[in-house]
């Protein structure tokens, strides 16, 4: 089932008045259950494309739709609700809320969704067990290693059962073993929960695991691979 | 709930900055409480002194007496008035008076004064003249006794036991005179009052101006000062147009204007404190927002709506305001309580205060308005101060905010 569709998507920034064409006419589709990697060298536009898919940024031209609904026609409030209900984000720098403990970070989005305390607690504990971070429940981000923080970030992203998880360079700040272990977990979630994962990465071990691969160069799709 | 928890934790990220804001608010609140209670204490004291020295809660005269206070304007039928007063349940006590204007002469000099003929026993229940006697004694009832203010005694150069001559226009249009012996000297809270008032027994005043057993005024205290308006209307309805029933609102409008002016000036005072506070909060919350731009971007990314981000920042400011208000209120009350019991001795400024009509020891008074202002106005202003930073936060684009370094 097609959940994301972009048509001639373009994004141009202005850096000190100089236009920077980060994304140039990208048309692609993402299907439910995809484990998709957007790869490419630095400056190829992969993070910009991920941000456009995640409605964190608006395209300069072209269209992007989620389950047939055009994102650029949505208000800020609708976009916010869309991100809350449909997406999960994993950032390169983890970006956990520093004043909340691990379990509070995981519960935060569930709370925004109005999920009851009992269910929040149950879901959080289950996912923390799955991700082997149960012992971190009461720790704050500054008390955790990078790998532990990223596991909490993964838990936060998937605990609401979103349609898509967008992961921007999720292994960039992790050592190979930790990165690999994290990818194992995400593959498991993809298979067990049918959550669509879209990665932006130039990490070979991420690229290797992608069942679909889009290689970008200069804001365009240079290569598309399905495995 | 999570938003509240998040806001609470955010304010303690930078403890020193938050403590400075809380202390600033607390100092502002404490200063406001002390200024307000002290000023209200002075006003109420001035007000009570006016009521207690002569005015009372209400006065009844023949209609038109207040505009033309001549002896001919005596109360037409005092019995009717007294009957009406006795039928009105809100009246606590009343006293009959004769109010005269005249001249009081000693061997040395003369002074224009108000001579008030009173029933000593009743008047003592109504006003503070008896308790204000500083030398000699209060009136015992003998018709030719007189008590005068200390300033008047000094002006006339007389002492206890001296004789003075009172002159006043009589009922038949002549000038009446009589000799009175000074039995007491009083000192009230107002030097002006002490200069122009003298009290004689009712019979003495009636005899001086040939009034017979007529009177010109009945002064009244009600059981509750706050319901004087209703008592006045009730009495006026009973007595009809031939009489004028005046409440302290009619009799001392200047003080009420002063209270009103004071309340206006407190609004200005609050506005100054509030503006200073708002600027402080704007500064603090802007710093707080700018330090967290990336985090706000993440919150937006994971679906926190603009309304909730806006609320979170307002809650942070409100929390600072509430903590500061709580601390300031407690400090203010702790300072207020002993002051309210023992008063603040301002005898160094006694002359000025006496002209103002207050005592030299001021007892601060907490009013409901003062409490409400202290408890709600300042927290409200902290929220006002956070509006702009909160607006700046929600104007951020998620992607720009996340990338912000």
Coordinates of C-alpha atoms in Angstrom, one line a residue:
Chain A
X1 CA 0.0 0.0 0.0
X2 CA 1.4 3.4 -1.0
X3 CA 1.6 5.8 1.9
X4 CA 3.9 8.5 0.8
X5 CA 4.1 9.9 -2.7
X6 CA 6.2 12.8 -3.9
X7 CA 5.9 14.4 -7.3
X8 CA 8.6 16.7 -8.7
X9 CA 9.5 17.7 -5.2
X10 CA 11.8 20.6 -5.0
X11 CA 13.4 22.5 -2.1
X12 CA 15.5 25.6 -2.5
X13 CA 17.2 27.4 0.4
X14 CA 18.7 30.8 0.3
X15 CA 22.1 31.0 1.9
X16 CA 23.1 34.7 2.3
X17 CA 21.0 35.4 -0.8
X18 CA 22.5 32.5 -2.8
X19 CA 19.9 29.9 -3.8
X20 CA 20.8 26.4 -2.8
X21 CA 18.8 23.7 -4.6
X22 CA 18.8 20.9 -2.0
X23 CA 16.1 18.8 -3.7
X24 CA 15.5 18.9 -7.4
X25 CA 12.3 17.3 -8.8
X26 CA 12.2 14.1 -6.8
X27 CA 9.3 11.8 -7.4
X28 CA 9.1 8.7 -5.3
X29 CA 6.7 6.5 -3.5
X30 CA 7.0 4.8 -0.1
X31 CA 4.9 1.7 0.7
X32 CA 3.7 0.5 4.1
X33 CA 6.2 -1.8 5.7
X34 CA 9.2 -0.4 3.7
X35 CA 12.6 -0.5 5.2
X36 CA 13.9 2.3 3.0
X37 CA 17.2 4.0 3.0
X38 CA 17.9 7.4 1.4
X39 CA 21.7 7.5 0.9
X40 CA 24.1 9.8 -0.7
X41 CA 27.1 11.9 0.0
X42 CA 27.0 15.0 2.3
X43 CA 25.0 17.8 0.7
X44 CA 23.1 15.4 -1.6
X45 CA 19.8 16.4 -0.1
X46 CA 18.9 13.2 1.8
X47 CA 18.2 15.0 5.1
X48 CA 16.2 17.7 3.3
X49 CA 14.1 15.0 1.6
X50 CA 13.5 13.3 5.0
X51 CA 12.5 16.6 6.6
X52 CA 10.0 17.2 3.7
X53 CA 8.5 13.7 4.2
X54 CA 8.3 14.4 7.9
X55 CA 6.5 17.7 7.3
X56 CA 9.2 19.5 9.2
X57 CA 9.9 21.6 6.2
X58 CA 7.8 22.7 3.3
X59 CA 8.7 22.1 -0.4
X60 CA 9.4 25.0 -2.7
X61 CA 7.6 23.2 -5.5
X62 CA 6.0 19.9 -6.3
X63 CA 3.8 17.9 -4.1
X64 CA 4.0 15.4 -1.3
X65 CA 1.1 13.4 0.0
X66 CA 0.5 11.0 2.8
X67 CA -2.2 8.4 2.1
X68 CA -3.4 10.7 -0.7
X69 CA -3.6 13.8 1.4
X70 CA -1.4 16.7 0.3
X71 CA 0.8 17.9 3.1
X72 CA 1.5 21.4 1.8
X73 CA -2.2 22.2 2.0
X74 CA -2.3 21.5 5.8
X75 CA -2.2 24.2 8.4
X76 CA 0.5 24.2 11.1
X77 CA -1.9 22.6 13.5
X78 CA -2.8 19.9 11.1
X79 CA 0.8 19.2 10.4
X80 CA 1.5 19.0 14.1
X81 CA -1.3 16.5 14.5
X82 CA -0.1 14.6 11.5
X83 CA 3.4 14.3 13.0
X84 CA 2.0 13.3 16.3
X85 CA -0.4 10.6 15.0
X86 CA 1.4 9.2 12.0
X87 CA 5.2 9.8 12.4
X88 CA 8.0 8.9 14.7
X89 CA 11.3 10.7 14.5
X90 CA 14.8 9.4 15.4
X91 CA 17.5 12.1 15.2
X92 CA 21.2 11.8 14.8
X93 CA 21.8 13.7 18.0
X94 CA 19.1 11.7 19.8
X95 CA 17.3 14.9 20.9
X96 CA 15.7 13.5 24.0
X97 CA 14.1 16.0 26.3
X98 CA 16.8 16.6 28.9
X99 CA 14.6 17.3 31.9
X100 CA 12.6 14.1 31.5
X101 CA 13.7 10.6 32.4
X102 CA 13.9 7.8 29.9
X103 CA 10.4 6.5 30.6
X104 CA 9.0 10.0 30.7
X105 CA 10.5 10.7 27.3
X106 CA 8.9 7.5 26.0
X107 CA 5.5 8.3 27.5
X108 CA 5.5 11.9 26.3
X109 CA 4.0 11.4 22.9
X110 CA 1.5 8.9 24.3
X111 CA 0.4 11.5 26.7
X112 CA -0.1 13.9 23.9
X113 CA -2.2 11.3 22.2
X114 CA -4.4 11.0 25.3
X115 CA -3.5 7.4 26.1
X116 CA -4.4 6.4 29.6
X117 CA -1.7 6.3 32.3
X118 CA -2.1 2.6 32.7
X119 CA -1.7 1.8 29.0
X120 CA 1.2 4.3 28.7
X121 CA 3.0 2.6 31.5
X122 CA 2.4 -0.9 30.1
X123 CA 3.5 0.1 26.6
X124 CA 6.6 1.9 27.8
X125 CA 7.7 -1.0 30.0
X126 CA 7.1 -3.5 27.2
X127 CA 9.1 -1.5 24.6
X128 CA 11.9 -0.8 27.1
X129 CA 12.1 -4.6 27.7
X130 CA 12.1 -5.2 23.9
X131 CA 14.9 -2.7 23.5
X132 CA 16.7 -3.9 26.6
X133 CA 16.7 -0.5 28.3
X134 CA 14.3 -1.3 31.2
X135 CA 17.0 -0.5 33.7
X136 CA 17.3 3.1 32.3
X137 CA 13.7 4.0 33.1
X138 CA 14.5 6.6 35.7
X139 CA 17.7 7.9 34.2
X140 CA 17.9 11.3 32.5
X141 CA 19.6 11.6 29.1
X142 CA 22.8 13.1 30.6
X143 CA 23.1 9.9 32.7
X144 CA 23.0 7.6 29.6
X145 CA 25.5 6.7 26.9
X146 CA 24.9 7.7 23.2
X147 CA 23.7 4.2 22.4
X148 CA 21.3 4.1 25.3
X149 CA 19.9 7.5 24.4
X150 CA 19.4 6.4 20.8
X151 CA 17.5 3.3 22.1
X152 CA 15.3 5.5 24.2
X153 CA 14.8 7.7 21.1
X154 CA 13.8 4.6 19.1
X155 CA 11.4 3.6 21.8
X156 CA 9.9 7.1 21.8
X157 CA 9.5 7.0 18.1
X158 CA 7.8 3.6 17.8
X159 CA 5.8 3.4 21.1
X160 CA 2.8 5.1 19.5
X161 CA 2.8 2.6 16.6
X162 CA 3.2 5.3 14.0
X163 CA 2.8 4.6 10.3
X164 CA 6.3 5.8 9.5
X165 CA 9.5 6.2 11.5
X166 CA 11.9 8.7 10.0
X167 CA 15.5 8.2 11.1
X168 CA 18.1 10.8 10.3
X169 CA 21.6 9.3 10.5
X170 CA 20.6 7.3 13.5
X171 CA 23.9 5.5 13.8
X172 CA 26.2 8.4 13.0
X173 CA 27.2 9.0 16.6
X174 CA 27.3 5.3 17.6
X175 CA 30.1 2.8 17.4
X176 CA 29.6 0.0 14.8
X177 CA 28.5 -2.7 17.3
X178 CA 26.0 -0.4 19.0
X179 CA 24.7 0.9 15.6
X180 CA 24.3 -2.7 14.4
X181 CA 22.4 -3.7 17.5
X182 CA 20.1 -0.7 17.1
X183 CA 19.5 -1.6 13.4
X184 CA 18.6 -5.2 14.5
X185 CA 16.0 -3.7 16.8
X186 CA 14.6 -1.5 14.1
X187 CA 14.4 -4.4 11.6
X188 CA 12.6 -6.4 14.3
X189 CA 10.1 -3.6 14.8
X190 CA 9.6 -3.3 11.1
X191 CA 8.9 -6.9 10.8
X192 CA 6.9 -7.5 13.9
X193 CA 4.9 -4.3 13.9
X194 CA 4.9 -3.5 10.2
X195 CA 6.2 0.0 10.9
X196 CA 7.6 1.7 7.8
X197 CA 11.2 2.9 8.4
X198 CA 12.8 5.6 6.2
X199 CA 16.5 6.3 6.9
X200 CA 18.7 9.0 5.8
X201 CA 22.2 7.7 6.1
X202 CA 25.5 7.2 4.5
X203 CA 26.5 4.5 7.0
X204 CA 27.3 1.3 5.0
X205 CA 25.6 -0.9 7.5
X206 CA 22.4 1.0 7.3
X207 CA 22.6 1.0 3.5
X208 CA 23.2 -2.8 3.5
X209 CA 20.1 -3.5 5.4
X210 CA 17.7 -1.3 3.4
X211 CA 15.3 -3.3 1.4
X212 CA 14.8 -0.3 -0.8
X213 CA 17.5 2.2 -1.5
X214 CA 17.4 5.6 -3.0
X215 CA 20.8 7.1 -3.8
X216 CA 20.8 10.9 -4.1
X217 CA 23.3 13.1 -5.7
X218 CA 22.9 16.9 -6.0
X219 CA 19.3 16.8 -5.0
X220 CA 18.3 14.2 -7.5
X221 CA 17.7 10.4 -7.4
X222 CA 20.7 8.9 -9.0
X223 CA 19.8 5.3 -8.3
X224 CA 16.9 3.3 -6.9
X225 CA 17.5 -0.3 -5.7
X226 CA 14.9 -2.8 -4.5
X227 CA 16.2 -5.9 -2.7
Chain B
X1 CA 0.1 16.9 33.5
X2 CA 3.2 16.1 31.6
X3 CA 3.2 19.6 30.3
X4 CA 3.1 20.9 33.8
X5 CA 5.9 18.6 34.9
X6 CA 8.0 19.7 31.9
X7 CA 7.4 23.3 32.7
X8 CA 8.2 22.8 36.4
X9 CA 11.5 21.1 35.5
X10 CA 12.4 23.7 32.9
X11 CA 12.3 26.5 35.3
X12 CA 14.9 24.8 37.5
X13 CA 17.3 24.2 34.6
X14 CA 18.9 27.5 35.3
X15 CA 18.5 27.7 39.1
X16 CA 20.3 31.0 39.6
X17 CA 18.2 32.8 37.0
X18 CA 14.9 31.4 38.3
X19 CA 15.8 32.3 41.9
X20 CA 16.7 35.9 40.9
X21 CA 13.3 36.2 39.2
X22 CA 11.5 34.6 42.2
X23 CA 13.3 36.9 44.6
X24 CA 12.5 39.9 42.4
X25 CA 8.8 39.0 42.4
X26 CA 8.9 38.3 46.2
X27 CA 10.5 41.7 47.0
X28 CA 7.9 43.4 44.8
X29 CA 5.1 41.6 46.5
X30 CA 6.4 42.3 50.0
X31 CA 6.9 46.0 49.1
X32 CA 3.5 46.1 47.7
X33 CA 1.9 44.5 50.7
X34 CA 3.7 46.8 53.1
X35 CA 2.9 49.9 51.1
X36 CA -0.7 48.9 50.7
X37 CA -1.3 47.9 54.3
X38 CA 0.5 51.0 55.7
X39 CA -1.4 53.4 53.4
X40 CA -4.7 51.7 54.1
X41 CA -3.9 51.8 57.8
X42 CA -3.3 55.6 57.6
X43 CA -6.5 56.1 55.6
X44 CA -8.6 54.0 57.9
X45 CA -7.1 55.6 60.9
X46 CA -7.9 59.1 59.4
X47 CA -11.3 57.8 58.6
X48 CA -12.0 56.3 62.0
X49 CA -10.6 59.4 63.7
X50 CA -13.0 61.6 61.7
X51 CA -15.9 59.4 62.6
X52 CA -14.8 58.9 66.2
X53 CA -14.0 62.5 66.9
X54 CA -17.2 64.1 65.8
X55 CA -18.8 63.0 62.6
X56 CA -20.2 59.6 63.6
X57 CA -21.9 57.3 61.0
X58 CA -24.9 59.5 60.4
X59 CA -26.3 62.8 61.4
X60 CA -29.9 64.0 61.3
X61 CA -30.8 67.7 61.0
X62 CA -33.7 69.9 59.8
X63 CA -33.6 69.8 56.0
X64 CA -31.2 72.5 54.8
X65 CA -29.2 72.8 58.1
X66 CA -26.0 71.6 56.4
X67 CA -26.1 74.4 53.9
X68 CA -27.1 77.0 56.5
X69 CA -25.9 76.0 59.9
X70 CA -27.8 78.7 61.9
X71 CA -29.4 78.1 65.2
X72 CA -32.8 78.8 63.7
X73 CA -32.5 75.6 61.7
X74 CA -33.1 73.4 64.8
X75 CA -34.8 70.0 64.5
X76 CA -38.5 70.7 64.3
X77 CA -39.6 67.7 66.5
X78 CA -36.8 65.8 68.2
X79 CA -39.3 63.3 69.6
X80 CA -40.4 62.1 66.1
X81 CA -36.8 61.7 65.1
X82 CA -35.8 59.8 68.2
X83 CA -38.8 57.5 67.8
X84 CA -37.8 56.8 64.2
X85 CA -34.2 56.1 65.3
X86 CA -35.4 53.6 68.0
X87 CA -37.5 51.8 65.4
X88 CA -34.5 51.3 63.1
X89 CA -32.8 48.1 64.2
X90 CA -29.4 49.0 62.6
X91 CA -28.9 51.9 65.0
X92 CA -26.5 51.1 67.8
X93 CA -26.4 54.4 69.7
X94 CA -27.3 58.1 69.2
X95 CA -26.7 61.4 70.9
X96 CA -28.4 64.7 70.7
X97 CA -26.4 67.8 70.0
X98 CA -26.6 71.6 69.6
X99 CA -24.2 72.8 67.0
X100 CA -23.2 76.5 67.3
X101 CA -20.6 78.8 65.7
X102 CA -19.3 81.6 67.8
X103 CA -16.4 83.2 69.5
X104 CA -14.6 82.0 72.5
X105 CA -12.7 84.6 74.4
X106 CA -10.2 84.5 77.2
X107 CA -8.7 87.4 79.1
X108 CA -6.0 87.6 76.4
X109 CA -7.6 86.8 73.0
X110 CA -10.5 85.3 71.1
X111 CA -11.0 82.6 68.6
X112 CA -13.7 81.6 66.2
X113 CA -14.9 78.1 67.0
X114 CA -17.6 75.5 66.8
X115 CA -19.3 75.0 70.1
X116 CA -21.0 71.7 70.4
X117 CA -23.6 71.1 73.0
X118 CA -23.6 67.4 73.9
X119 CA -25.2 64.9 76.3
X120 CA -21.9 63.8 78.0
X121 CA -22.9 60.2 78.8
X122 CA -24.4 59.5 75.3
X123 CA -21.6 61.3 73.5
X124 CA -19.0 59.2 75.3
X125 CA -20.6 56.1 73.6
X126 CA -20.4 57.7 70.3
X127 CA -17.2 59.7 69.9
X128 CA -13.7 59.7 71.4
X129 CA -13.8 63.1 73.1
X130 CA -13.9 61.6 76.5
X131 CA -11.0 59.3 75.9
X132 CA -9.1 62.2 74.3
X133 CA -9.0 64.2 77.5
X134 CA -5.3 64.8 78.3
X135 CA -5.7 67.0 81.3
X136 CA -8.6 67.7 83.6
X137 CA -11.8 65.7 83.3
X138 CA -14.7 65.1 80.9
X139 CA -18.0 67.0 81.2
X140 CA -19.8 66.0 84.3
X141 CA -23.2 67.6 83.3
X142 CA -22.9 71.0 85.0
X143 CA -24.2 73.5 82.3
X144 CA -21.2 75.9 82.5
X145 CA -18.4 73.4 82.0
X146 CA -16.4 73.4 78.8
X147 CA -13.8 71.1 77.3
X148 CA -11.5 72.5 74.6
X149 CA -8.7 71.3 72.4
X150 CA -5.1 71.7 73.4
X151 CA -4.3 73.9 70.5
X152 CA -7.3 76.1 71.3
X153 CA -6.2 76.3 74.9
X154 CA -2.7 77.3 73.8
X155 CA -4.1 79.9 71.4
X156 CA -6.3 81.4 74.0
X157 CA -3.6 81.2 76.6
X158 CA -5.9 79.4 79.1
X159 CA -5.5 76.5 81.5
X160 CA -7.7 74.2 83.4
X161 CA -10.0 76.1 85.7
X162 CA -9.8 79.3 83.7
X163 CA -13.0 81.0 82.6
X164 CA -13.8 81.7 79.0
X165 CA -16.7 83.6 77.5
X166 CA -18.6 82.1 74.6
X167 CA -20.6 84.3 72.2
X168 CA -23.0 83.0 69.6
X169 CA -26.1 84.2 67.6
X170 CA -29.3 83.5 69.5
X171 CA -32.5 82.1 68.3
X172 CA -34.1 85.6 68.3
X173 CA -31.2 87.1 66.3
X174 CA -29.3 88.7 69.1
X175 CA -25.9 87.7 70.4
X176 CA -25.9 85.5 73.4
X177 CA -23.0 85.1 75.8
X178 CA -22.1 83.0 78.8
X179 CA -19.2 82.1 80.9
X180 CA -17.8 78.6 81.0
X181 CA -15.1 77.1 83.1
X182 CA -12.5 74.9 81.5
X183 CA -12.8 71.4 83.1
X184 CA -10.8 69.5 80.5
X185 CA -8.4 69.8 77.6
X186 CA -8.5 67.1 74.8
X187 CA -6.1 66.2 72.2
X188 CA -7.3 64.2 69.2
X189 CA -5.4 63.0 66.2
X190 CA -6.0 66.2 64.3
X191 CA -4.4 69.4 65.3
X192 CA -7.0 71.3 63.2
X193 CA -9.8 69.7 65.1
X194 CA -8.2 70.6 68.4
X195 CA -8.1 74.2 67.3
X196 CA -11.7 74.8 66.4
X197 CA -13.9 72.5 68.6
X198 CA -15.2 73.0 72.1
X199 CA -17.7 70.9 73.9
X200 CA -20.3 72.1 76.5
X201 CA -23.2 70.2 78.1
X202 CA -26.4 70.3 76.0
X203 CA -28.2 72.6 78.5
X204 CA -25.3 75.1 78.5
X205 CA -25.4 75.4 74.7
X206 CA -29.2 75.6 74.7
X207 CA -29.1 78.3 77.3
X208 CA -26.4 80.3 75.4
X209 CA -28.5 80.7 72.3
X210 CA -32.0 80.6 73.9
X211 CA -33.0 77.3 72.3
X212 CA -35.0 76.0 75.2
X213 CA -34.9 72.3 75.0
X214 CA -34.5 72.1 71.2
X215 CA -31.6 70.5 69.5
X216 CA -30.0 71.0 66.1
X217 CA -28.4 67.6 65.4
X218 CA -28.6 63.9 66.3
X219 CA -25.4 61.9 65.7
X220 CA -25.8 58.2 65.2
X221 CA -23.6 55.1 65.2
X222 CA -24.9 52.1 63.4
X223 CA -24.1 48.5 64.1
X224 CA -22.3 48.1 60.8
X225 CA -20.5 50.9 59.0
X226 CA -20.8 49.1 55.7
X227 CA -24.6 49.2 55.8
X228 CA -24.9 52.9 56.6
X229 CA -26.3 53.6 53.2
X230 CA -29.3 51.3 53.9
X231 CA -29.8 52.7 57.4
X232 CA -29.8 56.2 56.0
X233 CA -32.4 55.4 53.4
X234 CA -34.6 53.7 55.9
X235 CA -34.4 56.7 58.3
X236 CA -35.0 59.2 55.5
X237 CA -38.1 57.3 54.4
X238 CA -39.4 57.3 57.9
X239 CA -38.7 61.0 58.5
X240 CA -39.6 62.5 55.2
X241 CA -38.4 65.7 53.5
X242 CA -38.5 67.9 56.5
X243 CA -35.3 66.3 57.8
X244 CA -32.0 65.6 56.2
X245 CA -30.3 62.3 57.0
X246 CA -26.6 62.4 56.2
X247 CA -24.1 59.6 56.2
X248 CA -20.4 59.9 56.6
X249 CA -20.2 59.7 52.8
X250 CA -22.1 63.0 52.6
X251 CA -20.3 64.5 55.6
X252 CA -16.7 63.8 54.9
X253 CA -16.5 63.4 51.1
X254 CA -12.9 64.6 51.1
X255 CA -11.7 61.6 52.9
X256 CA -13.6 59.3 50.5
X257 CA -12.0 61.2 47.6
X258 CA -8.7 60.7 49.3
X259 CA -9.3 56.9 49.6
X260 CA -10.3 56.9 46.0
X261 CA -7.2 58.9 45.0
X262 CA -5.1 56.5 47.1
X263 CA -6.6 53.5 45.3
X264 CA -5.9 55.2 42.0
X265 CA -2.3 55.8 43.1
X266 CA -2.0 52.2 44.1
X267 CA -3.0 51.2 40.6
X268 CA -0.1 53.4 39.3
X269 CA 2.1 51.8 41.9
X270 CA 1.0 48.3 40.8
X271 CA 1.5 49.3 37.2
X272 CA 5.1 50.4 37.8
X273 CA 5.9 47.2 39.7
X274 CA 4.0 45.3 37.0
X275 CA 5.9 46.9 34.1
X276 CA 9.2 46.3 35.8
X277 CA 8.2 42.7 36.4
X278 CA 6.9 42.2 32.9
X279 CA 10.2 43.5 31.4
X280 CA 12.1 41.1 33.7
X281 CA 9.9 38.2 32.8
X282 CA 10.2 39.0 29.0
X283 CA 14.0 39.0 29.4
X284 CA 14.1 35.8 31.4
X285 CA 11.7 33.9 29.3
X286 CA 13.3 35.1 26.0
X287 CA 16.6 33.8 27.3
X288 CA 15.0 30.6 28.3
X289 CA 13.3 30.1 24.9
X290 CA 16.5 31.0 23.0
X291 CA 18.5 28.4 25.1
X292 CA 16.0 25.8 24.1
X293 CA 15.3 26.5 20.5
X294 CA 16.5 23.1 19.3
X295 CA 14.5 21.3 22.0
X296 CA 11.4 23.3 21.1
X297 CA 12.0 22.2 17.5
X298 CA 12.1 18.5 18.7
X299 CA 8.9 19.0 20.6
X300 CA 7.3 20.4 17.5
X301 CA 8.6 17.5 15.5
X302 CA 7.2 14.9 17.8
X303 CA 3.8 16.5 17.6
X304 CA 3.5 19.0 20.4
X305 CA 1.1 21.6 19.1
X306 CA 1.8 25.3 19.1
X307 CA -0.9 25.8 21.7
X308 CA 0.8 23.4 24.0
X309 CA 4.2 25.0 23.5
X310 CA 2.7 28.4 24.1
X311 CA 1.0 27.1 27.3
X312 CA 4.2 25.4 28.5
X313 CA 6.1 28.7 28.4
X314 CA 3.2 30.6 30.1
X315 CA 3.1 27.9 32.8
X316 CA 6.8 28.3 33.3
X317 CA 6.4 32.1 33.8
X318 CA 3.3 31.6 35.9
X319 CA 5.1 29.1 38.1
X320 CA 7.9 31.7 38.7
X321 CA 5.2 34.3 39.4
X322 CA 3.4 32.0 41.9
X323 CA 6.5 31.0 43.7
X324 CA 7.7 34.6 44.0
X325 CA 4.2 35.7 45.0
X326 CA 4.0 33.0 47.6
X327 CA 7.4 33.8 49.1
X328 CA 6.7 37.5 48.9
X329 CA 3.2 37.1 50.5
X330 CA 4.6 35.0 53.3
X331 CA 7.4 37.5 53.9
X332 CA 4.9 40.4 53.7
X333 CA 2.5 38.8 56.1
X334 CA 5.3 37.9 58.6
X335 CA 6.4 41.6 58.6
X336 CA 2.8 42.8 58.6
X337 CA 1.6 40.8 61.6
X338 CA 3.8 42.4 64.3
X339 CA 3.3 45.8 62.7
X340 CA -0.4 45.4 62.8
X341 CA -0.2 44.4 66.5
X342 CA 2.2 47.0 67.7
X343 CA 1.9 49.7 65.0
X344 CA 4.7 51.7 63.4
X345 CA 5.7 54.6 65.6
X346 CA 6.0 57.7 63.4
X347 CA 6.1 60.2 66.2
X348 CA 9.1 61.9 64.5
X349 CA 6.6 63.1 62.0
X350 CA 3.8 63.8 64.5
X351 CA 3.1 67.4 63.4
X352 CA 2.7 66.4 59.8
X353 CA 0.6 63.4 60.7
X354 CA -1.7 65.4 63.0
X355 CA -2.4 67.8 60.2
X356 CA -3.2 64.8 58.1
X357 CA -5.6 63.6 60.8
X358 CA -3.9 60.3 61.7
X359 CA -2.2 59.3 64.9
X360 CA 1.6 59.0 65.4
X361 CA 1.4 55.2 65.6
X362 CA 0.1 53.7 62.3
X363 CA -1.4 50.3 62.3
X364 CA -1.2 48.6 58.9
X365 CA -4.5 47.2 57.6
X366 CA -4.8 44.3 55.2
X367 CA -7.8 44.7 52.9
X368 CA -9.5 42.1 50.7
X369 CA -8.5 44.2 47.7
X370 CA -4.9 44.3 48.9
X371 CA -4.8 40.5 49.3
X372 CA -6.4 39.9 45.9
X373 CA -4.0 42.3 44.3
X374 CA -1.0 40.7 45.9
X375 CA -2.1 37.2 45.1
X376 CA -3.4 37.5 41.6
X377 CA -2.2 40.6 39.9
X378 CA 1.5 39.9 40.0
X379 CA 1.2 36.2 38.7
X380 CA -1.1 37.6 36.0
X381 CA 1.6 40.1 35.0
X382 CA 4.2 37.3 34.8
X383 CA 1.9 35.6 32.4
X384 CA 1.6 38.8 30.4
X385 CA 5.4 39.1 30.4
X386 CA 5.7 35.6 28.9
X387 CA 3.3 36.2 26.0
X388 CA 5.9 37.6 23.7
X389 CA 8.6 34.9 24.4
X390 CA 5.9 32.3 24.0
X391 CA 4.8 33.9 20.7
X392 CA 8.4 33.8 19.5
X393 CA 8.7 30.2 20.4
X394 CA 5.6 29.1 18.3
X395 CA 6.8 31.2 15.4
X396 CA 9.8 28.9 15.0
X397 CA 9.9 26.6 12.0
X398 CA 10.5 23.0 13.3
X399 CA 13.3 22.4 10.9
X400 CA 15.1 25.7 11.6
X401 CA 14.7 25.1 15.3
X402 CA 16.1 21.6 15.2
X403 CA 19.1 22.7 13.2
X404 CA 19.7 25.7 15.5
X405 CA 23.1 25.5 17.2

